[in-house]
Coordinates of C-alpha atoms and ligand atoms in Angstrom, one line a residue:
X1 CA 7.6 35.8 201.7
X2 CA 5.0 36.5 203.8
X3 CA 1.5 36.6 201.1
X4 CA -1.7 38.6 201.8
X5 CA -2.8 38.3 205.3
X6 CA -6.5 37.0 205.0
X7 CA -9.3 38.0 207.3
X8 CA -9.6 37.1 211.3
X9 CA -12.8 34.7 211.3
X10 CA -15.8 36.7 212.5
X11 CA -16.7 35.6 216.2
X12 CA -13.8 33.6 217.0
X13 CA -12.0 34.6 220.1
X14 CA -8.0 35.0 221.1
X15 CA -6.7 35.3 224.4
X16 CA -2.8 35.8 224.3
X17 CA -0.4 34.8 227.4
X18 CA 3.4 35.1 228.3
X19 CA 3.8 32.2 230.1
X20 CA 1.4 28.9 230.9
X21 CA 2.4 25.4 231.5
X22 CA 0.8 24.4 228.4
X23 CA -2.1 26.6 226.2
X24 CA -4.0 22.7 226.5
X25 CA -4.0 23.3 230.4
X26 CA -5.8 26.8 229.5
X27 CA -8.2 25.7 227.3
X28 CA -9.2 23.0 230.3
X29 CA -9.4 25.7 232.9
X30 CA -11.5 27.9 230.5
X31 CA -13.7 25.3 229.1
X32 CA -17.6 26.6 229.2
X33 CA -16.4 30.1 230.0
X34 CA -16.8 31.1 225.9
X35 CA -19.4 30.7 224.0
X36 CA -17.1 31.0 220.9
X37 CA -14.3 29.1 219.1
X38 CA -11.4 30.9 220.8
X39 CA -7.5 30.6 220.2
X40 CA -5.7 30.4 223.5
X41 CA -2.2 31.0 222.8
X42 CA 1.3 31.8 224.7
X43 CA 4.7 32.7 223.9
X44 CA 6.1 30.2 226.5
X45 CA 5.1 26.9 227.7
X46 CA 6.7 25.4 230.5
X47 CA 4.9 21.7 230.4
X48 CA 4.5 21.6 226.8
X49 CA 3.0 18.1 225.8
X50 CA 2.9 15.8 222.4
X51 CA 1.0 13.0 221.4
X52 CA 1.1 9.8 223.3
X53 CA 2.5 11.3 226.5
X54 CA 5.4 12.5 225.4
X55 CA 6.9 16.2 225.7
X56 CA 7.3 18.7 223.0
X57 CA 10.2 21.4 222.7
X58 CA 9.4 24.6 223.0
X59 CA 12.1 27.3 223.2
X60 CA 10.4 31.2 222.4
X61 CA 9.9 32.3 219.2
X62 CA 7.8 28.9 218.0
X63 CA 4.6 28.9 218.3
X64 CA 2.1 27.7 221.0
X65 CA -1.7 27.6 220.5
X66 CA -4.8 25.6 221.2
X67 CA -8.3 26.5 219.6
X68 CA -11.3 25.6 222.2
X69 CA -14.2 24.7 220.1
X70 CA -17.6 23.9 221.5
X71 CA -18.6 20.7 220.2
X72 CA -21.0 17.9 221.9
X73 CA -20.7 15.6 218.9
X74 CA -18.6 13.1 219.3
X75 CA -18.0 11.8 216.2
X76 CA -17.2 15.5 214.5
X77 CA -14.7 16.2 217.5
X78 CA -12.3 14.1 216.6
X79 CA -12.0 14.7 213.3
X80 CA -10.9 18.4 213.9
X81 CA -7.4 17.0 213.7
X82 CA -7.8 16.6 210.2
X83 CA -8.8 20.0 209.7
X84 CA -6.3 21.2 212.1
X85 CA -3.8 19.3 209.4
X86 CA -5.0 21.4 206.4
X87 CA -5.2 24.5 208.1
X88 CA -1.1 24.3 209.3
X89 CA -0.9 23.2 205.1
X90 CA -2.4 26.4 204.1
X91 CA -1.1 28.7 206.9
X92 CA 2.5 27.6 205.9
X93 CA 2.0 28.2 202.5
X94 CA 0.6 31.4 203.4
X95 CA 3.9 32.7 205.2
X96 CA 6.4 30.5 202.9
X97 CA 5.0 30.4 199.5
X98 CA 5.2 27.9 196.7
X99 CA 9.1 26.9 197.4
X100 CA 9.2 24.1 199.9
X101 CA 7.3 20.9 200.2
X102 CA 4.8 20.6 202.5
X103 CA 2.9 16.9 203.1
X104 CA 0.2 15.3 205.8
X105 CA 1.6 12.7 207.9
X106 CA -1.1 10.2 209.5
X107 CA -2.5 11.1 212.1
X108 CA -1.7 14.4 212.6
X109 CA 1.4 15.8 211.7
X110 CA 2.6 18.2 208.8
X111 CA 5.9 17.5 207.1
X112 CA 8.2 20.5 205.3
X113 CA 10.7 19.4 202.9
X114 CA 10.0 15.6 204.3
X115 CA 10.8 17.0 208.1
X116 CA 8.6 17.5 210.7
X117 CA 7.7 20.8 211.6
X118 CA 4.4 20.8 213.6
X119 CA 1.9 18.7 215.3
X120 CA -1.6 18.9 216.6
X121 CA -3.0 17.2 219.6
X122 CA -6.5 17.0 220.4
X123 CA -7.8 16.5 224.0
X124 CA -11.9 16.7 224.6
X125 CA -13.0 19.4 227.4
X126 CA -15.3 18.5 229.8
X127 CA -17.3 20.6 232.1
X128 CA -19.2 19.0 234.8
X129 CA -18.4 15.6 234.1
X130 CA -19.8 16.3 229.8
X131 CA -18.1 16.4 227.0
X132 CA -18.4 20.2 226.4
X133 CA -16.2 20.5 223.8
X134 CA -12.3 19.9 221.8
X135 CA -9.3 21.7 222.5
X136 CA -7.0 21.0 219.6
X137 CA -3.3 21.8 220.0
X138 CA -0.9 23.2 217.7
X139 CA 3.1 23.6 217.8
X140 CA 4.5 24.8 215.1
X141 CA 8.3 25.0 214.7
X142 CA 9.2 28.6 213.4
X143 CA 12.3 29.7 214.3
X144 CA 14.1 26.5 215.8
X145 CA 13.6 22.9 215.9
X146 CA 14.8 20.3 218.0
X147 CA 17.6 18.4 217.4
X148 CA 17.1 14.6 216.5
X149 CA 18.6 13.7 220.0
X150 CA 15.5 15.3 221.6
X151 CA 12.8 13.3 219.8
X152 CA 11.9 9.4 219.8
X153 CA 14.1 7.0 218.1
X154 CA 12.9 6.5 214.4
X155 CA 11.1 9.5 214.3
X156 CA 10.7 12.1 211.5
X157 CA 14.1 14.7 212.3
X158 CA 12.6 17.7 213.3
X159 CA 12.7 21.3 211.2
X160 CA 11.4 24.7 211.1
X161 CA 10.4 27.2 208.8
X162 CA 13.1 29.5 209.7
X163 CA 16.0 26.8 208.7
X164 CA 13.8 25.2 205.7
X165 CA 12.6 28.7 204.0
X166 CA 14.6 31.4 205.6
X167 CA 12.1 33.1 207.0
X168 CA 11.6 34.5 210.3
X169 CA 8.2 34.6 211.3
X170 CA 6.5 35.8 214.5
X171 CA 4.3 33.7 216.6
X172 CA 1.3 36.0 216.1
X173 CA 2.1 36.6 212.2
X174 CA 1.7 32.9 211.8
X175 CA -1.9 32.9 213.8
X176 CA -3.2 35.3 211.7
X177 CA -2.7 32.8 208.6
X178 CA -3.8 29.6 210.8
X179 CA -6.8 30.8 212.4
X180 CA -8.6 31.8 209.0
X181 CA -7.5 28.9 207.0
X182 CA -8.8 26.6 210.2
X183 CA -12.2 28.6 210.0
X184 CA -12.3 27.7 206.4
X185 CA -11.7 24.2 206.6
X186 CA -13.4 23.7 210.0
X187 CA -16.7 25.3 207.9
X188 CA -17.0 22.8 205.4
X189 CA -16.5 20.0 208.0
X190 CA -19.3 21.3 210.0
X191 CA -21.2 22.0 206.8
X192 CA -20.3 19.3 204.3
X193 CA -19.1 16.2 206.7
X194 CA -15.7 14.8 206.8
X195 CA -16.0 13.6 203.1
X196 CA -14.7 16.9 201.8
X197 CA -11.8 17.4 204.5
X198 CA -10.9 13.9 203.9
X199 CA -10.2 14.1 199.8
X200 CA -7.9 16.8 200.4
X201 CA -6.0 15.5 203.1
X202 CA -5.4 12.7 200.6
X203 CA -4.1 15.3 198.2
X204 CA -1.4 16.5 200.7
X205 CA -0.8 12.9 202.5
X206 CA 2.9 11.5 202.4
X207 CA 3.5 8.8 201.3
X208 CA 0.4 7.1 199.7
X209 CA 1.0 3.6 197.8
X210 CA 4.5 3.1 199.7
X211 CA 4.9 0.9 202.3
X212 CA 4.5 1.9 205.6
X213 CA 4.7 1.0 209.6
X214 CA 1.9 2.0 212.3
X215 CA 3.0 1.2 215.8
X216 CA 0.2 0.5 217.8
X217 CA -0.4 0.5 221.4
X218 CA 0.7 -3.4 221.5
X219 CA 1.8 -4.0 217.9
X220 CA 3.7 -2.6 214.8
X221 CA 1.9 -3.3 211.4
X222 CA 3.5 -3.3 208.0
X223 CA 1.9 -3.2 204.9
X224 CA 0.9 -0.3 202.0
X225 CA -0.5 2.9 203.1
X226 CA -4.1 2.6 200.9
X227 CA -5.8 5.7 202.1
X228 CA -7.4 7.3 205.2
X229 CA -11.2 5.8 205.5
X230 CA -14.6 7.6 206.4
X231 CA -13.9 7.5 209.8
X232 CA -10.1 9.0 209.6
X233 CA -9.2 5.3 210.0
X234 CA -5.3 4.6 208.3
X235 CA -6.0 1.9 206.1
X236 CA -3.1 -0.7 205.6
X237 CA -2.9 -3.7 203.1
X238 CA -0.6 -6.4 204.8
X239 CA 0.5 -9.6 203.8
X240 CA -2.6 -11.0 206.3
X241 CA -5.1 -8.3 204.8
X242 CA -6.6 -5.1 204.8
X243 CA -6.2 -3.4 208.4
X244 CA -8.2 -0.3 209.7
X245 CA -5.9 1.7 211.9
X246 CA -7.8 3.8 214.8
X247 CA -4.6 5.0 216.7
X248 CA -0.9 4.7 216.5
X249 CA 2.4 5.9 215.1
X250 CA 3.4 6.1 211.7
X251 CA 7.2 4.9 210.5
X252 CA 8.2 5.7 207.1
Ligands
BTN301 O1 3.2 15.3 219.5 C1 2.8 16.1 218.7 O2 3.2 16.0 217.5 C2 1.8 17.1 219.1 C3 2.5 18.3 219.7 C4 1.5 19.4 220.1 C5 2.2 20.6 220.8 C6 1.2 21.7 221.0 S1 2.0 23.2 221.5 C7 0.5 23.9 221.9 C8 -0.3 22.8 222.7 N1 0.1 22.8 224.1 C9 0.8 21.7 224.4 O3 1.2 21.5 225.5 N2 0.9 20.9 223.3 C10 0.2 21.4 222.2

């Protein structure tokens, strides 16, 4: 059900690879080399890596990409995972259609029919000891997902879009849906501030108003999941009061 395929974004590069220990590792050893937003992306990865040091499965067939953006600002970095968030939204839609239900999961994680079927990972890029710029990391599960012995206890089970939807769709079909829809939502970040990007990922968040857990680095926190703050914060309402969650790990 693959819909219209919209325009490649004007100026933005793509450098394609068999095999690389991770697209991430690319984007480092290429950082300051392009002047340009540019996808780096791979049909294997050997070293393939998730949030919070842990790996991320990836048999051929999925799909393995990092953008490199150029950005010095530190506060607009960052927030690219939220925009990385709607663009996997709209680039799903875009190959699936209207049928299954898609959702945001805090921080950074996008949920088809309540499973998890991508995530994003941002690292910054440095060149010569300054921030030069974000490399923001994308795995998408398209043709097979792990099984639920693979990822963390507790964990959303893992799915893709060939066993959710049915349909099979290539690595480089699927980049030609992302990398637009990230242009598009990356724009009005840049243009408008996170105000924008924020509302929507509200529209599309899981879960709102139910009660939630965030593991943190050295704590778990329980309490209803109010909404995501100006600064991309998770903001719970315990039984001890309102807390502003930076980092962590979300439990449903
Ligand atoms: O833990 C997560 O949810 C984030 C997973 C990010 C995986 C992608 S695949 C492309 C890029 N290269 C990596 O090694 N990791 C990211």
């Amino acid at each position: 059900m693959l819909t219209k395929v919209p325009e490649w974004p004007a100026g933005v590069g793509h450098q394609q690879f068999l095999e690389v220990s991770s697209t991430l590792d690319v984007a480092r050893q290429e950082a300051g080399q392009f002047p340009n937003a540019t996808w780096f992306t791979a049909t294997l990865q050997t070293a393939s890596r998730g949030r919070r040091g842990r790996s991320w499965v990836a048999p051929e067939g999925n799909f393995y990409g990092t953008l490199s953006i150029p950005c010095t600002n530190p506060v607009i970095a960052p927030l690219r995972s939220f925009v990385a968030a709607l663009a996997l939204h709209d680039a799903l839609r875009g190959v699936m259609g209207e049928g299954p239900t898609l959702a945001l999961k805090w921080p950074n994680d996008v949920l088809l029919n309540s499973g998890k079927v991508g995530g994003i990972l941002l690292e910054s890029l440095m060149v010569q000891g300054q921030m030069w710029g974000v490399a923001v990391g994308i795995g998408v599960n398209l043709i097979a997902a792990p099984s639920i012995a693979q990822v963390e206890g507790g964990a959303v089970y893992p799915v893709s879009v060939k066993g959710e939807s049915g349909e099979d769709v290539t690595p480089d079909a699927f980049l030609k849906h992302l990398a637009p829809a990230f242009a598009h939502w990356d724009a009005q970040l840049t243009s408008y501030g996170f105000n924008g990007i924020r509302t929507a990922w509200l529209d599309r968040a899981a879960r709102i108003g139910e009660t939630i857990t965030a593991r943190l680095s050295n704590e778990e926190v329980t309490g209803r999941f109010e909404t995501v703050d100006e600064n991309g914060y998770l903001v719970l309402n315990t039984p001890k009061g309102t807390r502003q969650i930076a980092a962590g790990d979300v439990f449903f």
